[in-house]
CSV table of C-alpha atoms in Angstrom, one decimal:
chain,number,residue,atom,x,y,z
J,85,UNK,CA,0.1,-0.2,-0.1
J,86,UNK,CA,2.9,2.4,0.9
J,87,UNK,CA,4.7,1.8,-2.3
J,88,UNK,CA,1.3,2.4,-4.1
J,89,UNK,CA,1.1,6.0,-2.4
J,90,UNK,CA,4.6,6.6,-3.5
J,91,UNK,CA,4.0,5.7,-7.0
J,92,UNK,CA,1.0,8.4,-7.1
J,93,UNK,CA,2.9,10.7,-5.6
J,94,UNK,CA,5.8,10.7,-7.9
J,95,UNK,CA,3.5,10.5,-11.2
J,96,UNK,CA,1.6,13.6,-9.6
J,97,UNK,CA,4.6,15.4,-9.3
J,98,UNK,CA,5.9,14.5,-12.5
J,99,UNK,CA,2.7,15.5,-14.2
J,100,UNK,CA,2.7,19.0,-12.2
J,101,UNK,CA,6.4,19.5,-13.2
J,102,UNK,CA,6.9,22.9,-15.1
J,103,UNK,CA,9.8,21.2,-16.7
J,104,UNK,CA,7.7,18.6,-18.2
J,105,UNK,CA,5.0,21.2,-19.2
J,106,UNK,CA,7.7,23.1,-21.0
J,107,UNK,CA,8.8,20.1,-22.8
J,108,UNK,CA,5.3,19.4,-24.1
J,109,UNK,CA,5.3,23.0,-25.2
J,110,UNK,CA,8.5,23.0,-27.3
J,111,UNK,CA,7.6,19.5,-28.6
J,112,UNK,CA,4.3,21.0,-30.1
J,113,UNK,CA,6.1,24.3,-31.3
J,114,UNK,CA,8.6,22.1,-33.0
J,115,UNK,CA,5.8,20.1,-34.8
J,116,UNK,CA,4.0,23.3,-35.8
J,117,UNK,CA,7.2,24.7,-37.2
J,118,UNK,CA,7.6,21.7,-39.3
J,119,UNK,CA,3.9,21.3,-40.3
J,120,UNK,CA,3.1,25.0,-41.3
J,121,UNK,CA,5.1,25.2,-44.2
J,122,UNK,CA,3.4,22.1,-45.6
J,123,UNK,CA,-0.2,23.1,-44.8
J,124,UNK,CA,0.5,26.4,-46.3
J,125,UNK,CA,2.1,25.0,-49.6
J,126,UNK,CA,-1.0,22.3,-49.5
J,127,UNK,CA,-3.3,25.4,-49.7
J,128,UNK,CA,-1.6,27.1,-52.5
J,129,UNK,CA,-1.7,23.9,-54.6
J,130,UNK,CA,-5.2,23.2,-53.8
J,131,UNK,CA,-6.3,26.5,-55.5
J,132,UNK,CA,-4.0,25.8,-58.4
J,133,UNK,CA,-6.0,22.4,-58.9
J,134,UNK,CA,-3.2,20.1,-57.7
J,135,UNK,CA,-4.9,17.8,-55.5
J,136,UNK,CA,-2.6,15.0,-55.8
J,137,UNK,CA,0.5,17.0,-54.8
J,138,UNK,CA,-1.4,18.9,-51.8
J,139,UNK,CA,-2.5,15.5,-50.6
J,140,UNK,CA,0.8,14.2,-50.4
J,141,UNK,CA,2.0,17.3,-48.4
J,142,UNK,CA,-0.8,17.0,-46.1
J,143,UNK,CA,-0.3,13.4,-45.3
J,144,UNK,CA,3.2,14.1,-44.5
J,145,UNK,CA,2.1,16.8,-42.1
J,146,UNK,CA,0.0,14.1,-40.2
J,147,UNK,CA,2.9,11.9,-39.9
J,148,UNK,CA,4.6,14.7,-38.1
J,149,UNK,CA,1.5,15.7,-36.1
J,150,UNK,CA,-1.3,13.2,-36.1
J,151,UNK,CA,-3.7,15.9,-34.6
J,152,UNK,CA,-3.1,18.9,-36.9
J,153,UNK,CA,-6.8,20.2,-37.3
J,154,UNK,CA,-5.9,22.1,-40.5
J,155,UNK,CA,-4.5,19.3,-42.3
J,156,UNK,CA,-7.1,17.1,-41.3
J,157,UNK,CA,-9.7,19.3,-42.7
J,158,UNK,CA,-8.0,19.9,-46.0
J,159,UNK,CA,-7.3,16.3,-46.4
J,160,UNK,CA,-11.3,15.8,-45.8
J,161,UNK,CA,-11.9,18.5,-48.4
J,162,UNK,CA,-9.8,16.4,-51.1
J,163,UNK,CA,-11.5,13.3,-49.9
J,164,UNK,CA,-15.2,14.8,-50.5
J,165,UNK,CA,-14.1,16.2,-53.8
J,166,UNK,CA,-12.6,12.9,-55.0
J,167,UNK,CA,-15.8,10.9,-53.3
J,168,UNK,CA,-13.3,8.6,-51.7
J,169,UNK,CA,-15.4,7.0,-49.0
J,170,UNK,CA,-12.4,5.2,-47.4
J,171,UNK,CA,-10.6,8.5,-47.3
J,172,UNK,CA,-13.4,10.4,-45.6
J,173,UNK,CA,-14.0,7.4,-43.0
J,174,UNK,CA,-10.4,7.5,-42.3
J,175,UNK,CA,-9.8,11.1,-41.5
J,176,UNK,CA,-13.3,12.2,-40.2
J,177,UNK,CA,-12.6,10.1,-36.9
J,178,UNK,CA,-9.9,13.0,-35.9
J,179,UNK,CA,-12.3,15.8,-37.1
J,180,UNK,CA,-15.0,17.2,-35.2
J,181,UNK,CA,-18.2,16.0,-36.8
J,182,UNK,CA,-19.6,19.7,-37.6
J,183,UNK,CA,-16.4,20.4,-39.5
J,184,UNK,CA,-17.2,17.7,-41.9
J,185,UNK,CA,-20.9,18.8,-41.9
J,186,UNK,CA,-19.6,22.3,-43.1
J,187,UNK,CA,-17.4,20.4,-45.8
J,188,UNK,CA,-20.2,18.8,-47.3
J,189,UNK,CA,-22.4,22.2,-47.2
J,190,UNK,CA,-19.7,23.9,-49.2
J,191,UNK,CA,-19.6,20.8,-51.7
J,192,UNK,CA,-23.4,21.0,-52.0
J,193,UNK,CA,-23.1,24.8,-52.6
J,194,UNK,CA,-20.5,24.2,-55.2
J,195,UNK,CA,-22.4,21.6,-57.0
J,196,UNK,CA,-25.6,23.7,-57.3
J,197,UNK,CA,-23.6,26.8,-58.6
J,198,UNK,CA,-22.4,24.3,-61.2
J,199,UNK,CA,-25.9,23.2,-62.0
J,200,UNK,CA,-25.3,19.8,-60.7
J,201,UNK,CA,-28.5,19.5,-58.9
J,202,UNK,CA,-28.2,15.8,-58.2
J,203,UNK,CA,-24.8,16.0,-56.7
J,204,UNK,CA,-26.0,19.1,-54.8
J,205,UNK,CA,-28.7,17.0,-53.1
J,206,UNK,CA,-26.5,14.2,-52.3
J,207,UNK,CA,-24.1,16.5,-50.5
J,208,UNK,CA,-26.7,18.5,-49.0
J,209,UNK,CA,-28.4,15.6,-47.3
J,210,UNK,CA,-25.1,14.5,-45.9
J,211,UNK,CA,-24.4,17.8,-44.6
J,212,UNK,CA,-27.6,17.6,-42.6
J,213,UNK,CA,-26.6,14.5,-40.8
J,214,UNK,CA,-24.1,16.7,-38.8
J,215,UNK,CA,-24.7,19.0,-35.7
J,216,UNK,CA,-24.1,22.1,-37.8
J,217,UNK,CA,-25.4,25.5,-36.7
J,218,UNK,CA,-29.2,26.3,-37.3
J,219,UNK,CA,-28.7,29.1,-39.8
J,220,UNK,CA,-26.3,26.7,-41.6
J,221,UNK,CA,-29.0,23.8,-41.4
J,222,UNK,CA,-31.3,26.6,-42.8
J,223,UNK,CA,-29.1,27.6,-45.7
J,224,UNK,CA,-28.6,23.7,-46.5
J,225,UNK,CA,-32.3,23.1,-46.6
J,226,UNK,CA,-32.3,26.0,-49.1
J,227,UNK,CA,-30.1,24.4,-51.2
J,228,UNK,CA,-31.9,21.2,-51.2
J,229,UNK,CA,-35.1,23.1,-51.9
J,230,UNK,CA,-33.9,25.0,-55.0
J,231,UNK,CA,-32.1,21.8,-56.4
J,232,UNK,CA,-35.6,20.0,-56.0
J,233,UNK,CA,-37.5,22.5,-57.9
J,234,UNK,CA,-34.8,22.9,-60.6
J,235,UNK,CA,-35.2,18.9,-61.1
J,236,UNK,CA,-39.2,19.6,-61.1
J,237,UNK,CA,-39.3,17.2,-58.0
J,238,UNK,CA,-42.3,19.2,-56.2
J,239,UNK,CA,-43.0,16.6,-53.9
J,240,UNK,CA,-39.5,16.4,-52.4
J,241,UNK,CA,-39.2,20.2,-52.1
J,242,UNK,CA,-42.7,20.0,-50.2
J,243,UNK,CA,-41.5,17.7,-47.6
J,244,UNK,CA,-38.7,20.1,-46.8
J,245,UNK,CA,-41.6,22.4,-45.5
J,246,UNK,CA,-42.5,21.6,-42.1
J,247,UNK,CA,-46.3,22.4,-42.1
J,248,UNK,CA,-46.6,20.9,-38.3
J,249,UNK,CA,-44.2,23.4,-37.0
J,250,UNK,CA,-44.2,26.2,-39.7
J,251,UNK,CA,-46.2,29.4,-39.4
J,252,UNK,CA,-47.6,31.2,-42.4
J,253,UNK,CA,-44.8,33.7,-42.7
J,254,UNK,CA,-42.6,30.6,-43.3
J,255,UNK,CA,-45.1,29.4,-46.2
J,256,UNK,CA,-44.9,32.8,-47.4
J,257,UNK,CA,-41.0,32.7,-47.5
J,258,UNK,CA,-41.0,29.3,-49.4
J,259,UNK,CA,-43.5,30.8,-52.0
J,260,UNK,CA,-41.5,33.7,-52.4
J,261,UNK,CA,-38.3,31.6,-53.0
J,262,UNK,CA,-40.2,29.5,-55.7
J,263,UNK,CA,-41.4,32.4,-57.4
J,264,UNK,CA,-37.6,34.0,-57.6
J,265,UNK,CA,-36.6,30.9,-59.5
J,266,UNK,CA,-39.8,31.7,-62.0
J,267,UNK,CA,-41.7,28.8,-60.8
J,268,UNK,CA,-45.0,30.6,-60.4
J,269,UNK,CA,-47.5,27.6,-60.3
J,270,UNK,CA,-45.7,25.9,-57.3
J,271,UNK,CA,-45.4,29.5,-55.7
J,272,UNK,CA,-49.3,29.9,-56.1
J,273,UNK,CA,-49.7,26.4,-54.7
J,274,UNK,CA,-48.2,27.5,-51.4
J,275,UNK,CA,-49.6,30.8,-51.5
J,276,UNK,CA,-53.1,29.0,-51.5
J,277,UNK,CA,-52.3,27.7,-48.1
J,278,UNK,CA,-52.1,31.2,-46.6
J,279,UNK,CA,-55.2,32.8,-44.9
J,280,UNK,CA,-57.1,35.6,-46.6
J,281,UNK,CA,-55.3,38.3,-45.3
J,282,UNK,CA,-54.2,41.7,-46.8
J,283,UNK,CA,-50.3,40.8,-47.3
J,284,UNK,CA,-51.3,37.3,-48.6
J,285,UNK,CA,-54.1,38.2,-50.6
J,286,UNK,CA,-51.9,40.7,-52.7
J,287,UNK,CA,-49.2,38.1,-53.1
J,288,UNK,CA,-51.6,35.5,-54.4
J,289,UNK,CA,-53.1,38.2,-56.9
J,290,UNK,CA,-49.5,39.0,-57.9
J,291,UNK,CA,-49.0,35.3,-58.8
J,292,UNK,CA,-52.3,34.8,-60.7
J,293,UNK,CA,-51.6,37.9,-62.7
J,294,UNK,CA,-48.0,36.7,-63.8
J,295,UNK,CA,-49.8,33.2,-64.4
J,296,UNK,CA,-52.3,35.2,-66.3
J,297,UNK,CA,-55.1,33.6,-64.4
J,298,UNK,CA,-57.4,36.6,-64.6
J,299,UNK,CA,-60.5,34.9,-63.5
J,300,UNK,CA,-59.4,33.8,-60.3
J,301,UNK,CA,-57.3,37.0,-59.6
J,302,UNK,CA,-60.6,39.1,-60.0
J,303,UNK,CA,-62.3,36.9,-57.3
J,304,UNK,CA,-59.2,37.5,-55.0
J,305,UNK,CA,-59.4,41.1,-55.8
J,306,UNK,CA,-63.1,41.0,-54.7
J,307,UNK,CA,-62.1,39.7,-51.3
J,308,UNK,CA,-59.3,41.9,-51.0
J,309,UNK,CA,-61.9,45.0,-51.5
J,310,UNK,CA,-63.9,43.7,-48.8
J,311,UNK,CA,-61.2,43.6,-46.3
J,312,UNK,CA,-59.5,46.9,-47.7
J,313,UNK,CA,-62.3,49.2,-49.3
J,314,UNK,CA,-61.3,51.4,-51.8
């Protein structure tokens, strides 16, 4: 028992020893000194589209410091670009889960901007599997919504609207987003769910006039006049 207590005391002393702490700090500084130029060069290579060269440098960086967050995240970026699942699995274990979610978000946005809507949907769905911030989640849902609309997958777009917890303003928001994409009929299908209040009626009438549905527009104008007599 006495020997056991002595061992604990010695271990505790070593742990709290400033010399040991200094050694750990110097060791990490030396690792940073060796990895930083490689990671920095890898970033330059990625901008030049030289992914293979960048990957080698980053892997070398992780040989020096296997916890280097910048190297891990850049490698994950390459893995996602290459759709290399084994590579993603390998490095995602060392990355915070939300960081991988943001990488998928970035990839989803890039694919949408390049009109690759099926790919955009795939990466957006993956991003939503991670614990990303609320505003980022909403942004990814917008990417999904727009991609579905572009592919005329209205039923799938519709499922993104949580009607159970949505207020009327939220329905209006999705309707206006749809109209911004020149999807007037779908925008109106959402607007029809809104109650007959001034703001919503005016929006419905605007959509009906754009769609040249003058008969229904005139009926809604009558309702509007009752609410807001001229």
